[in-house]
Coordinates of C-alpha atoms in Angstrom, one line a residue:
Chain A
M724 CA 37.1 -8.7 -16.1
T725 CA 35.4 -8.9 -12.8
L726 CA 34.7 -6.0 -10.5
S727 CA 37.8 -5.2 -8.4
D728 CA 37.9 -4.7 -4.6
Q729 CA 38.7 -1.1 -5.4
D730 CA 35.4 -0.8 -7.4
R731 CA 33.5 -2.2 -4.6
T732 CA 35.2 -0.1 -2.0
Q733 CA 34.6 3.1 -4.0
A734 CA 30.9 2.2 -4.5
A735 CA 30.5 1.4 -0.8
E736 CA 32.0 4.8 0.1
T737 CA 29.7 6.5 -2.4
V738 CA 26.5 5.1 -1.0
S739 CA 27.3 5.1 2.7
P740 CA 26.2 8.8 3.2
F741 CA 23.1 8.3 1.0
N742 CA 19.7 8.9 2.6
A743 CA 17.2 6.0 2.7
Q744 CA 13.8 6.6 1.2
T745 CA 11.1 7.6 3.7
G746 CA 8.3 5.3 2.3
L747 CA 8.6 2.2 0.1
D748 CA 7.4 4.1 -3.0
D749 CA 9.7 7.1 -2.8
D750 CA 12.4 5.6 -5.0
M751 CA 12.3 8.2 -7.8
P752 CA 12.8 11.4 -5.7
N753 CA 15.1 9.5 -3.4
V754 CA 17.4 8.4 -6.2
I755 CA 17.4 11.9 -7.7
W756 CA 18.2 13.4 -4.3
N757 CA 21.1 11.0 -3.7
M758 CA 22.3 11.5 -7.3
L759 CA 22.5 15.3 -6.8
K760 CA 23.9 15.0 -3.3
E761 CA 26.8 12.9 -4.5
L762 CA 27.4 15.2 -7.5
A763 CA 27.3 18.3 -5.2
D764 CA 29.9 16.7 -2.9
R765 CA 32.5 16.5 -5.7
P766 CA 35.2 19.1 -5.8
R767 CA 34.3 22.3 -7.8
V768 CA 30.6 21.5 -8.0
P769 CA 28.4 24.1 -6.3
D770 CA 26.7 22.8 -3.1
D771 CA 23.4 24.1 -4.3
V772 CA 23.3 21.6 -7.1
N773 CA 21.9 19.4 -4.3
L774 CA 18.4 20.9 -4.6
G775 CA 17.3 19.4 -1.4
K776 CA 14.6 16.8 -0.6
R777 CA 11.6 19.1 -0.6
T778 CA 12.4 20.7 -4.0
I779 CA 13.0 17.3 -5.6
Y780 CA 9.8 15.8 -4.1
D781 CA 7.9 18.8 -5.5
L782 CA 9.3 18.5 -9.0
C783 CA 8.4 14.9 -9.1
D784 CA 5.0 15.8 -7.6
Q785 CA 5.6 12.7 -5.4
R786 CA 2.2 11.2 -4.2
S787 CA 1.0 7.8 -3.2
I788 CA 0.2 7.0 -6.8
G789 CA 3.8 7.6 -7.7
P790 CA 5.8 10.5 -9.3
V791 CA 5.4 12.2 -12.7
T792 CA 8.2 11.1 -14.9
L793 CA 6.9 12.9 -18.0
D794 CA 9.4 15.7 -18.9
I795 CA 11.2 15.2 -15.6
E796 CA 14.5 16.2 -17.2
Q797 CA 13.0 19.6 -18.2
R798 CA 11.8 20.3 -14.7
L799 CA 15.1 19.2 -13.2
S800 CA 17.0 21.3 -15.7
A801 CA 14.8 24.3 -14.8
E802 CA 15.7 23.9 -11.2
L803 CA 19.4 23.7 -12.0
S804 CA 19.3 26.6 -14.4
D805 CA 21.3 28.9 -12.0
Y806 CA 24.3 26.5 -12.4
T807 CA 26.1 25.0 -15.4
Y808 CA 24.2 21.8 -15.0
D809 CA 21.4 20.2 -17.1
A810 CA 19.4 17.0 -16.7
C811 CA 19.4 14.5 -19.5
Y812 CA 16.9 11.8 -20.2
Q813 CA 17.5 9.1 -22.9
E814 CA 15.6 6.0 -23.9
G815 CA 17.3 3.1 -25.5
L816 CA 20.8 3.5 -24.1
A817 CA 23.1 0.4 -23.9
A818 CA 25.1 -0.6 -20.8
D819 CA 28.3 0.6 -22.4
V820 CA 26.9 4.1 -22.5
L821 CA 26.2 3.9 -18.7
K822 CA 29.8 3.1 -18.3
Q823 CA 30.8 6.2 -20.2
I824 CA 28.5 8.4 -18.2
I825 CA 29.9 7.0 -15.0
S826 CA 33.5 7.6 -16.1
K827 CA 32.9 11.3 -17.1
P828 CA 33.7 13.6 -14.1
S829 CA 31.2 16.1 -15.5
C830 CA 28.3 13.6 -15.2
S831 CA 26.3 12.4 -12.2
Y832 CA 25.8 8.7 -11.7
P833 CA 22.9 7.7 -14.0
A834 CA 19.5 6.7 -12.6
V835 CA 17.8 3.9 -14.5
E836 CA 14.3 2.3 -14.3
L837 CA 14.0 -1.4 -13.7
A838 CA 10.9 -3.5 -14.4
I839 CA 10.1 -5.1 -11.0
E840 CA 8.6 -8.2 -12.6
L841 CA 11.9 -9.0 -14.3
Y842 CA 14.1 -7.9 -11.4
D843 CA 15.5 -10.5 -9.0
P844 CA 17.8 -8.7 -6.5
N845 CA 20.2 -10.4 -4.3
G846 CA 19.4 -10.2 -0.6
Y847 CA 15.6 -9.6 -0.7
D848 CA 12.5 -10.7 -2.5
I849 CA 10.1 -8.8 -4.6
Q850 CA 6.7 -10.2 -5.5
P851 CA 4.4 -8.5 -8.1
S852 CA 0.7 -8.6 -7.4
G853 CA -1.3 -11.8 -8.2
R854 CA -1.9 -10.5 -11.7
G855 CA 1.7 -9.5 -12.2
N856 CA 1.3 -5.7 -11.6
A857 CA 4.1 -3.7 -10.0
R858 CA 5.7 -0.3 -10.2
K859 CA 9.0 0.4 -11.8
L860 CA 12.0 0.9 -9.6
R861 CA 14.6 3.6 -10.0
V862 CA 18.1 2.7 -9.0
L863 CA 21.4 4.6 -9.3
V864 CA 24.2 2.8 -11.3
L865 CA 27.6 3.1 -9.7
A866 CA 29.9 0.8 -11.7
V867 CA 29.6 -1.4 -14.8
N868 CA 31.9 -4.0 -16.2
H869 CA 31.6 -7.0 -18.5
E870 CA 29.9 -9.2 -15.9
K871 CA 28.5 -7.2 -13.1
I872 CA 26.7 -4.0 -12.2
L873 CA 27.1 -2.2 -8.9
Y874 CA 24.2 0.1 -7.9
Y875 CA 22.2 1.7 -5.2
D876 CA 18.7 0.1 -4.8
P877 CA 16.4 2.3 -2.5
L878 CA 13.8 -0.5 -2.2
R879 CA 16.2 -2.4 0.1
Y880 CA 15.6 0.5 2.5
G881 CA 12.6 2.5 3.6
K882 CA 10.1 1.4 6.2
V883 CA 12.9 -0.7 7.5
N884 CA 12.7 -3.8 9.5
Q885 CA 15.5 -2.7 11.8
N886 CA 16.7 -6.2 12.4
Q887 CA 17.3 -6.8 8.7
I888 CA 18.8 -3.5 7.4
R889 CA 22.0 -2.0 8.9
G890 CA 23.3 0.9 7.0
I891 CA 23.1 1.7 3.3
Q892 CA 25.1 -0.7 1.1
T893 CA 25.7 -1.2 -2.6
S894 CA 23.8 -3.9 -4.5
E895 CA 25.4 -6.1 -7.1
L896 CA 23.8 -8.0 -9.9
D897 CA 24.8 -10.0 -12.9
K898 CA 25.0 -7.7 -15.9
K899 CA 22.7 -9.8 -18.1
E900 CA 20.1 -10.0 -15.3
F901 CA 20.3 -6.3 -14.7
I902 CA 19.9 -5.4 -18.4
K903 CA 16.9 -7.7 -18.7
A904 CA 15.1 -5.7 -15.9
W905 CA 16.3 -2.4 -17.3
Q906 CA 14.9 -3.1 -20.7
G907 CA 11.6 -4.4 -19.3
R908 CA 8.9 -6.0 -21.3
S909 CA 8.9 -3.0 -23.7
E910 CA 12.6 -3.6 -24.3
I911 CA 13.3 0.1 -24.0
T912 CA 15.8 1.3 -21.4
S913 CA 15.4 4.7 -19.8
T914 CA 18.1 6.7 -18.1
L915 CA 18.3 10.0 -16.3
W916 CA 21.4 11.8 -15.3
V917 CA 22.8 15.4 -14.7
E918 CA 25.6 16.8 -16.8
E919 CA 27.7 19.9 -16.8
T920 CA 26.5 22.0 -19.7
D921 CA 29.7 23.3 -21.1
Q922 CA 31.0 19.8 -21.5
S923 CA 30.4 17.8 -24.6
R924 CA 27.0 16.1 -24.2
L925 CA 27.1 12.4 -23.9
S926 CA 24.1 12.2 -26.2
E927 CA 26.5 13.1 -29.0
Y928 CA 27.9 9.6 -28.8
N929 CA 24.6 8.1 -29.8
Chain B
M610 CA 5.4 25.1 -6.5
S611 CA 2.3 26.7 -5.1
E612 CA -0.1 24.5 -3.3
D613 CA -3.8 24.8 -2.7
S614 CA -4.0 23.4 0.8
N615 CA -7.7 22.8 0.7
E616 CA -7.7 20.6 -2.4
G617 CA -4.2 19.0 -1.9
E618 CA -3.8 20.1 -5.6
T619 CA -0.5 21.4 -6.8
T620 CA 0.0 23.5 -9.9
R621 CA -0.8 21.2 -12.8
I622 CA 2.4 19.9 -14.2
I623 CA 0.8 17.3 -16.5
P624 CA -0.8 18.2 -19.8
E625 CA -4.6 18.4 -20.2
S626 CA -4.6 15.5 -22.6
I627 CA -2.4 13.1 -24.5
S628 CA -2.7 12.0 -28.1
V629 CA -2.0 8.5 -29.4
S630 CA -2.0 7.3 -33.0
T631 CA -5.1 5.4 -34.2
N632 CA -2.9 3.3 -36.5
F633 CA -2.0 0.8 -33.9
S634 CA -3.4 -2.7 -33.4
S635 CA -5.6 -2.9 -30.3
E636 CA -2.8 -4.6 -28.2
V637 CA -0.2 -2.0 -29.2
L638 CA -2.7 0.8 -28.7
Q639 CA -3.4 -0.4 -25.1
N640 CA 0.3 -0.9 -24.3
T641 CA 1.1 2.6 -25.7
I642 CA -1.6 4.3 -23.7
E643 CA -0.6 2.4 -20.6
R644 CA 3.0 3.5 -21.0
R645 CA 2.0 7.2 -21.5
L646 CA -0.3 7.1 -18.5
Q647 CA 2.5 5.6 -16.4
E648 CA 4.6 8.7 -17.1
V649 CA 1.7 10.9 -15.8
Y650 CA 0.2 8.8 -13.0
G651 CA 3.1 6.8 -11.8
S652 CA 4.7 3.6 -13.1
G653 CA 2.3 1.3 -11.2
T654 CA -0.5 2.5 -13.4
Y655 CA -2.2 -0.1 -15.6
L656 CA -5.4 -0.4 -17.7
S657 CA -7.9 -2.2 -15.5
D658 CA -10.6 -1.8 -18.3
F659 CA -10.4 -0.7 -21.8
Y660 CA -13.3 -0.2 -24.3
S661 CA -13.0 1.1 -27.8
A662 CA -16.4 2.0 -29.4
D663 CA -17.0 1.9 -33.1
S664 CA -17.9 5.6 -32.9
G665 CA -14.2 6.2 -32.2
S666 CA -14.5 7.0 -28.5
L667 CA -12.4 5.3 -25.8
A668 CA -13.4 4.4 -22.2
I669 CA -10.5 3.6 -20.0
S670 CA -10.3 2.6 -16.3
I671 CA -7.0 2.6 -14.6
G672 CA -5.6 0.8 -11.6
N673 CA -2.4 1.2 -9.6
S674 CA -0.2 -1.0 -7.6
F675 CA 1.8 -0.1 -4.5
P676 CA 4.5 -1.9 -2.5
K677 CA 4.1 -3.4 1.0
D678 CA 6.7 -4.9 3.2
V679 CA 5.6 -8.4 4.2
S680 CA 8.9 -9.6 5.6
D681 CA 9.0 -12.3 8.3
C682 CA 10.4 -10.7 11.5
R683 CA 12.5 -13.7 12.6
P684 CA 16.3 -13.2 12.4
N685 CA 18.1 -14.0 9.2
R686 CA 15.0 -13.8 7.0
D687 CA 15.1 -12.0 3.7
R688 CA 13.1 -8.8 3.4
V689 CA 10.0 -9.4 1.2
I690 CA 8.3 -6.6 -0.7
K691 CA 4.9 -7.4 -2.2
Y692 CA 3.0 -5.3 -4.7
I693 CA -0.8 -4.8 -4.1
A694 CA -2.9 -3.9 -7.1
V695 CA -6.2 -2.0 -7.0
D696 CA -8.4 -1.7 -10.0
D697 CA -10.6 1.2 -11.2
I698 CA -9.2 4.2 -9.3
A699 CA -10.0 6.6 -12.1
E700 CA -11.9 6.7 -15.4
L701 CA -10.6 8.4 -18.5
S702 CA -12.2 9.0 -21.9
G703 CA -10.9 9.7 -25.3
E704 CA -12.2 10.7 -28.7
R705 CA -10.9 10.1 -32.1
S706 CA -9.7 13.2 -33.9
G707 CA -8.3 12.5 -37.4
Q708 CA -5.5 10.0 -37.1
E709 CA -5.2 10.4 -33.3
Y710 CA -7.0 9.6 -30.1
Q711 CA -7.2 12.6 -27.7
I712 CA -7.3 11.3 -24.2
E713 CA -8.4 13.7 -21.4
L714 CA -6.2 13.6 -18.3
P715 CA -7.8 14.1 -14.9
S716 CA -5.6 15.8 -12.3
R717 CA -3.1 13.7 -10.3
H718 CA -4.9 14.8 -7.2
S719 CA -8.2 13.3 -8.3
V720 CA -6.5 10.0 -9.4
E721 CA -4.7 9.9 -6.0
Q722 CA -8.1 10.3 -4.3
G723 CA -9.3 7.3 -6.3
L724 CA -6.5 5.3 -4.9
V725 CA -7.2 6.4 -1.4
Q726 CA -10.9 5.4 -1.8
A727 CA -10.0 2.1 -3.3
K728 CA -7.6 1.4 -0.4
E729 CA -10.5 2.4 2.0
S730 CA -12.8 -0.1 0.3
L731 CA -10.1 -2.8 0.7
R732 CA -9.8 -1.9 4.3
E733 CA -13.5 -2.2 4.9
E734 CA -13.7 -5.5 3.1
L735 CA -10.8 -6.7 5.2
D736 CA -12.5 -5.6 8.4
Q737 CA -15.8 -7.2 7.4
A738 CA -14.0 -10.4 6.5
M739 CA -12.2 -10.3 9.9
A740 CA -15.5 -9.6 11.7
R741 CA -17.0 -12.7 10.0
A742 CA -14.0 -14.8 10.8
M743 CA -13.9 -13.8 14.5
Y744 CA -17.5 -13.2 15.5
E745 CA -18.3 -16.6 17.0
K746 CA -15.0 -16.6 18.9
I747 CA -15.5 -13.2 20.5
A748 CA -19.2 -13.0 20.9
S749 CA -19.2 -14.7 24.3
T750 CA -16.1 -12.9 25.7
P751 CA -17.0 -10.7 28.7
A752 CA -15.6 -7.5 27.0
V753 CA -17.8 -7.9 23.9
E754 CA -20.8 -9.2 25.8
N755 CA -20.7 -6.1 28.1
Q756 CA -20.6 -3.7 25.1
L757 CA -23.4 -5.6 23.4
N758 CA -25.5 -6.0 26.5
P759 CA -28.2 -3.5 25.5
I760 CA -28.5 -5.2 22.1
K761 CA -28.8 -8.6 23.8
Q762 CA -31.5 -7.3 26.2
I763 CA -33.6 -5.9 23.4
L764 CA -33.4 -9.2 21.5
R765 CA -34.1 -11.3 24.6
W766 CA -37.0 -9.2 25.8
T767 CA -38.5 -9.1 22.3
R768 CA -38.2 -12.8 22.1
I769 CA -39.7 -13.5 25.5
Y770 CA -42.4 -10.8 25.8
H771 CA -43.4 -10.1 22.2
P772 CA -45.1 -8.0 21.3
V773 CA -43.3 -5.8 23.8
S774 CA -43.9 -2.1 24.3
F775 CA -40.9 -0.1 23.1
E776 CA -41.5 2.4 26.0
E777 CA -41.2 -0.5 28.5
V778 CA -37.9 -1.6 26.9
R779 CA -36.7 2.0 27.0
K780 CA -37.7 2.4 30.6
A781 CA -36.0 -0.9 31.5
Q782 CA -32.7 0.1 29.9
D783 CA -32.8 3.6 31.3
K784 CA -30.3 5.0 28.7
K785 CA -29.6 8.6 27.9
D786 CA -29.8 10.2 24.4
D787 CA -32.2 7.8 22.8
K788 CA -29.6 5.1 22.7
T789 CA -32.3 2.4 23.0
L790 CA -34.0 3.8 19.9
Q791 CA -30.7 3.8 18.0
Y792 CA -30.2 0.1 19.0
V793 CA -33.7 -0.7 17.9
H794 CA -33.3 1.0 14.6
T795 CA -30.0 -0.9 14.0
L796 CA -31.7 -4.2 14.8
E797 CA -34.6 -3.3 12.6
E798 CA -32.2 -2.5 9.7
L799 CA -30.4 -5.8 10.3
G800 CA -33.8 -7.6 10.1
F801 CA -33.9 -9.1 13.6
I802 CA -36.9 -7.2 15.0
E803 CA -39.6 -4.8 13.8
L804 CA -41.0 -1.7 15.6
R805 CA -44.7 -1.5 14.7
E806 CA -47.2 0.8 16.4
G807 CA -45.1 1.2 19.4
D808 CA -44.4 -2.5 19.9
L809 CA -41.4 -4.6 19.1
H810 CA -41.9 -7.8 17.2
P811 CA -39.4 -10.5 16.5
K812 CA -38.6 -11.3 12.9
R813 CA -37.4 -14.4 11.2
P814 CA -33.7 -14.4 12.3
L815 CA -34.8 -14.1 15.9
E816 CA -37.8 -16.5 15.6
K817 CA -35.6 -19.3 14.3
Y818 CA -34.0 -19.7 17.8
D819 CA -37.5 -20.6 19.1
L820 CA -37.7 -23.4 16.6
G821 CA -34.3 -24.7 17.6
E822 CA -35.1 -24.3 21.2
V823 CA -31.9 -22.4 21.8
D824 CA -31.8 -20.8 25.2
G825 CA -29.6 -19.1 27.8
A826 CA -25.9 -18.8 27.2
E827 CA -26.1 -20.5 23.9
F828 CA -28.7 -18.1 22.6
N829 CA -26.6 -15.2 23.7
K830 CA -23.6 -16.5 22.0
Q831 CA -25.3 -17.4 18.8
I832 CA -27.5 -14.3 18.4
L833 CA -24.7 -11.9 19.3
G834 CA -22.4 -13.7 16.8
E835 CA -25.1 -13.3 14.2
V836 CA -25.6 -9.6 15.0
I837 CA -21.9 -8.9 14.9
E838 CA -21.6 -10.8 11.6
Q839 CA -24.5 -9.0 10.0
G840 CA -24.1 -5.6 11.5
F841 CA -20.4 -5.2 12.1
Q842 CA -20.1 -1.9 10.3
R843 CA -23.2 -0.4 11.8
L844 CA -22.4 -1.5 15.3
S845 CA -18.8 -0.4 15.2
R846 CA -19.2 2.9 13.3
D847 CA -22.7 4.2 14.0
L848 CA -23.1 2.9 17.5
Q849 CA -19.5 3.5 18.4
L850 CA -19.0 0.1 20.0
G851 CA -15.3 0.5 20.4
I852 CA -14.2 -3.0 20.9
L853 CA -15.7 -4.1 17.6
R854 CA -14.2 -1.2 15.9
H855 CA -10.8 -1.8 17.2
L856 CA -10.4 -5.6 17.3
P857 CA -10.3 -6.2 13.6
K858 CA -7.7 -3.5 13.3
F859 CA -5.4 -5.3 15.7
A860 CA -6.1 -8.6 14.0
N861 CA -5.6 -7.2 10.5
G862 CA -2.4 -5.6 11.6
Y863 CA -1.2 -9.2 11.3
Y864 CA -3.5 -10.7 8.7
V865 CA -3.0 -8.0 6.0
A866 CA 0.6 -9.1 5.7
A867 CA 0.0 -12.8 6.1
L868 CA -2.7 -12.7 3.4
E869 CA -0.5 -10.7 1.0
A870 CA 2.4 -13.1 1.5
N871 CA -0.1 -16.0 1.4
D872 CA 1.8 -17.4 4.4
P873 CA 0.0 -18.3 7.6
S874 CA 3.3 -19.1 9.2
L875 CA 4.5 -15.6 8.7
H876 CA 6.0 -14.4 12.0
L877 CA 5.4 -10.8 12.9
N878 CA 6.5 -9.0 16.0
M879 CA 4.5 -6.3 17.8
E880 CA 6.4 -3.5 16.0
S881 CA 5.5 -4.8 12.6
I882 CA 1.9 -5.3 13.5
Q883 CA 1.8 -1.7 14.8
D884 CA 3.4 -0.5 11.6
N885 CA 0.9 -2.3 9.5
M886 CA -2.0 -0.9 11.5
V887 CA -0.7 2.7 11.0
E888 CA -0.1 2.0 7.3
W889 CA -3.7 0.7 6.8
Y890 CA -5.7 2.7 9.3
G891 CA -3.7 5.9 9.8
Q892 CA -2.1 7.5 12.9
S893 CA -5.3 6.9 15.0
A894 CA -4.3 3.2 15.0
R895 CA -1.1 3.9 16.9
F896 CA -1.4 2.5 20.4
H897 CA 0.9 2.3 23.4
K898 CA 2.8 -1.0 23.5
F899 CA 1.1 -2.0 26.7
E900 CA -2.4 -1.7 25.2
L901 CA -1.2 -3.3 21.9
R902 CA 0.1 -6.2 23.9
D903 CA -3.2 -6.6 25.8
K904 CA -5.2 -6.6 22.6
L905 CA -3.0 -9.1 20.9
S906 CA -3.1 -11.3 23.9
F907 CA -6.9 -11.1 23.8
L908 CA -6.8 -12.2 20.2
V909 CA -4.4 -15.1 21.1
R910 CA -6.7 -16.2 24.0
N911 CA -9.6 -16.2 21.6
K912 CA -7.7 -18.2 19.0
I913 CA -7.7 -15.5 16.4
L914 CA -3.9 -15.2 16.4
E915 CA -1.2 -17.6 17.7
E916 CA 1.9 -16.5 19.5
E917 CA 5.4 -18.0 19.7
E918 CA 8.5 -17.1 21.7
G919 CA 11.7 -16.7 19.8
G920 CA 14.2 -19.6 19.9
E921 CA 16.3 -20.3 23.0
D922 CA 19.5 -21.1 21.2
D923 CA 20.2 -17.6 20.0
E924 CA 19.6 -14.1 21.1
D925 CA 16.1 -14.2 19.7
S926 CA 13.9 -13.8 22.8
E927 CA 11.2 -11.8 20.9
L928 CA 7.5 -12.6 20.9
Y929 CA 6.1 -13.4 17.5
F930 CA 2.5 -13.7 16.2
T931 CA 1.4 -16.1 13.5
A932 CA -2.0 -17.0 12.0
N933 CA -4.7 -19.2 13.4
Q934 CA -5.1 -21.6 10.5
N935 CA -8.9 -21.5 10.5
V936 CA -9.1 -17.7 10.6
F937 CA -6.5 -17.5 7.8
E938 CA -8.5 -19.9 5.6
Q939 CA -11.7 -18.0 6.2
M940 CA -10.0 -14.7 5.4
S941 CA -8.3 -16.1 2.3
A942 CA -11.7 -17.2 1.1
T943 CA -13.5 -13.9 1.6
A944 CA -11.0 -11.1 1.3
S945 CA -9.8 -10.1 -2.1
L946 CA -6.3 -9.1 -1.1

């Protein structure tokens, strides 16, 4: 089953109001910000679930070296403690679980980490350093099926070359290719999402 | 989150240390430590050096990589993001305690400062490499010659009249604020002349022009080229010779991307060059587009950059800059980017 036009249209509508990252290395706070913004825009979700750019940058301690990912779900949950939402972080999830998270109205879209050296996006090129070093990239997964994955990739934006980037669009990648980058060399996937607390936790499926 | 504005330090949100099992093989141990440190210092973190002593202590150097846009500006070209790695931005130590290594974690602020300093070293190296690649080409241009005129006078007079009284040279230059003495000190440090008992004496780099019977304009060009090559940092920073300080910035606004992309045919427009300059040198490297254009034209006239108009068959009427092949090759050979 391939992605339908409806999947693509829906994903395009989801990302069009997203904010581009400010610098090329702001992917983590940018993805969390857009994740919360989209969740807060849903019916019956409090607006303040969108914690705002400044708070999210602070809780990631975003600096030029990169963000702190250690215990990020705890800091995010603490910021969301006034609402019925919690942040969840899991390692070793499979793509089918991403699909379940996406289909649950009580869950945000999931943010995942991709290994740059194994990631070959459509539409632009990424080159690791001469010795193969690169950062990981966080993207927001919007739709998963048997063959393809639709997602928001912040590295396509930020310090833009105005001639090349016009508006925020979804990215699409072959599922196998995506999973290879998601697993990385350590072959351990990592996923972060926000979930309504009085709903059954997705982690119970595992 | 409270912030100490003096130190740029936020409330510590990382632990004081991490512990890692000693039961791993060396490779698994290094991979495990690297992964744990990536959670704390960013996912670009890697071990640039790792030493495990028999006594059970660990000495670890970490590096980091960061993304840079090196896209060609011509229409319908793909965006290209290149990661730049810098080694040894911080040192960590660990001690064996039972079945675990305890590794102390410096603050994120101090690791970030290490990255800032490493970038600064890269920048200085790039400037020096550019000064070396361009010095012969710019030494005889009127703008550079004018700024270096006092240097040229000291060298020429020392060569002709040696030993020449420093007081006479100072009188002849008639400069305020002991500028002549500053120039003399710089030339002494660079080994061109020596101030001894009130007189200036030529030293070997200056004397060799006598052996080769190099005179007049050719002497000026060669000696000034050599002074720029040897003393770029001192001349540009300490003596505030602006044109030397700025020209490599403009040139490197192009070459930093071309070297990273390893592509001398990379086409960049003025906007991209300006963005690169600000990214590498900070906001002080932002110039009005008229001035930017003048400086880039100067570099083109002196064969440090090439320029190319956009194609006629489309709407692309933009002006692009590309590498001068010789400069690119020299830069590739000397800069570690």
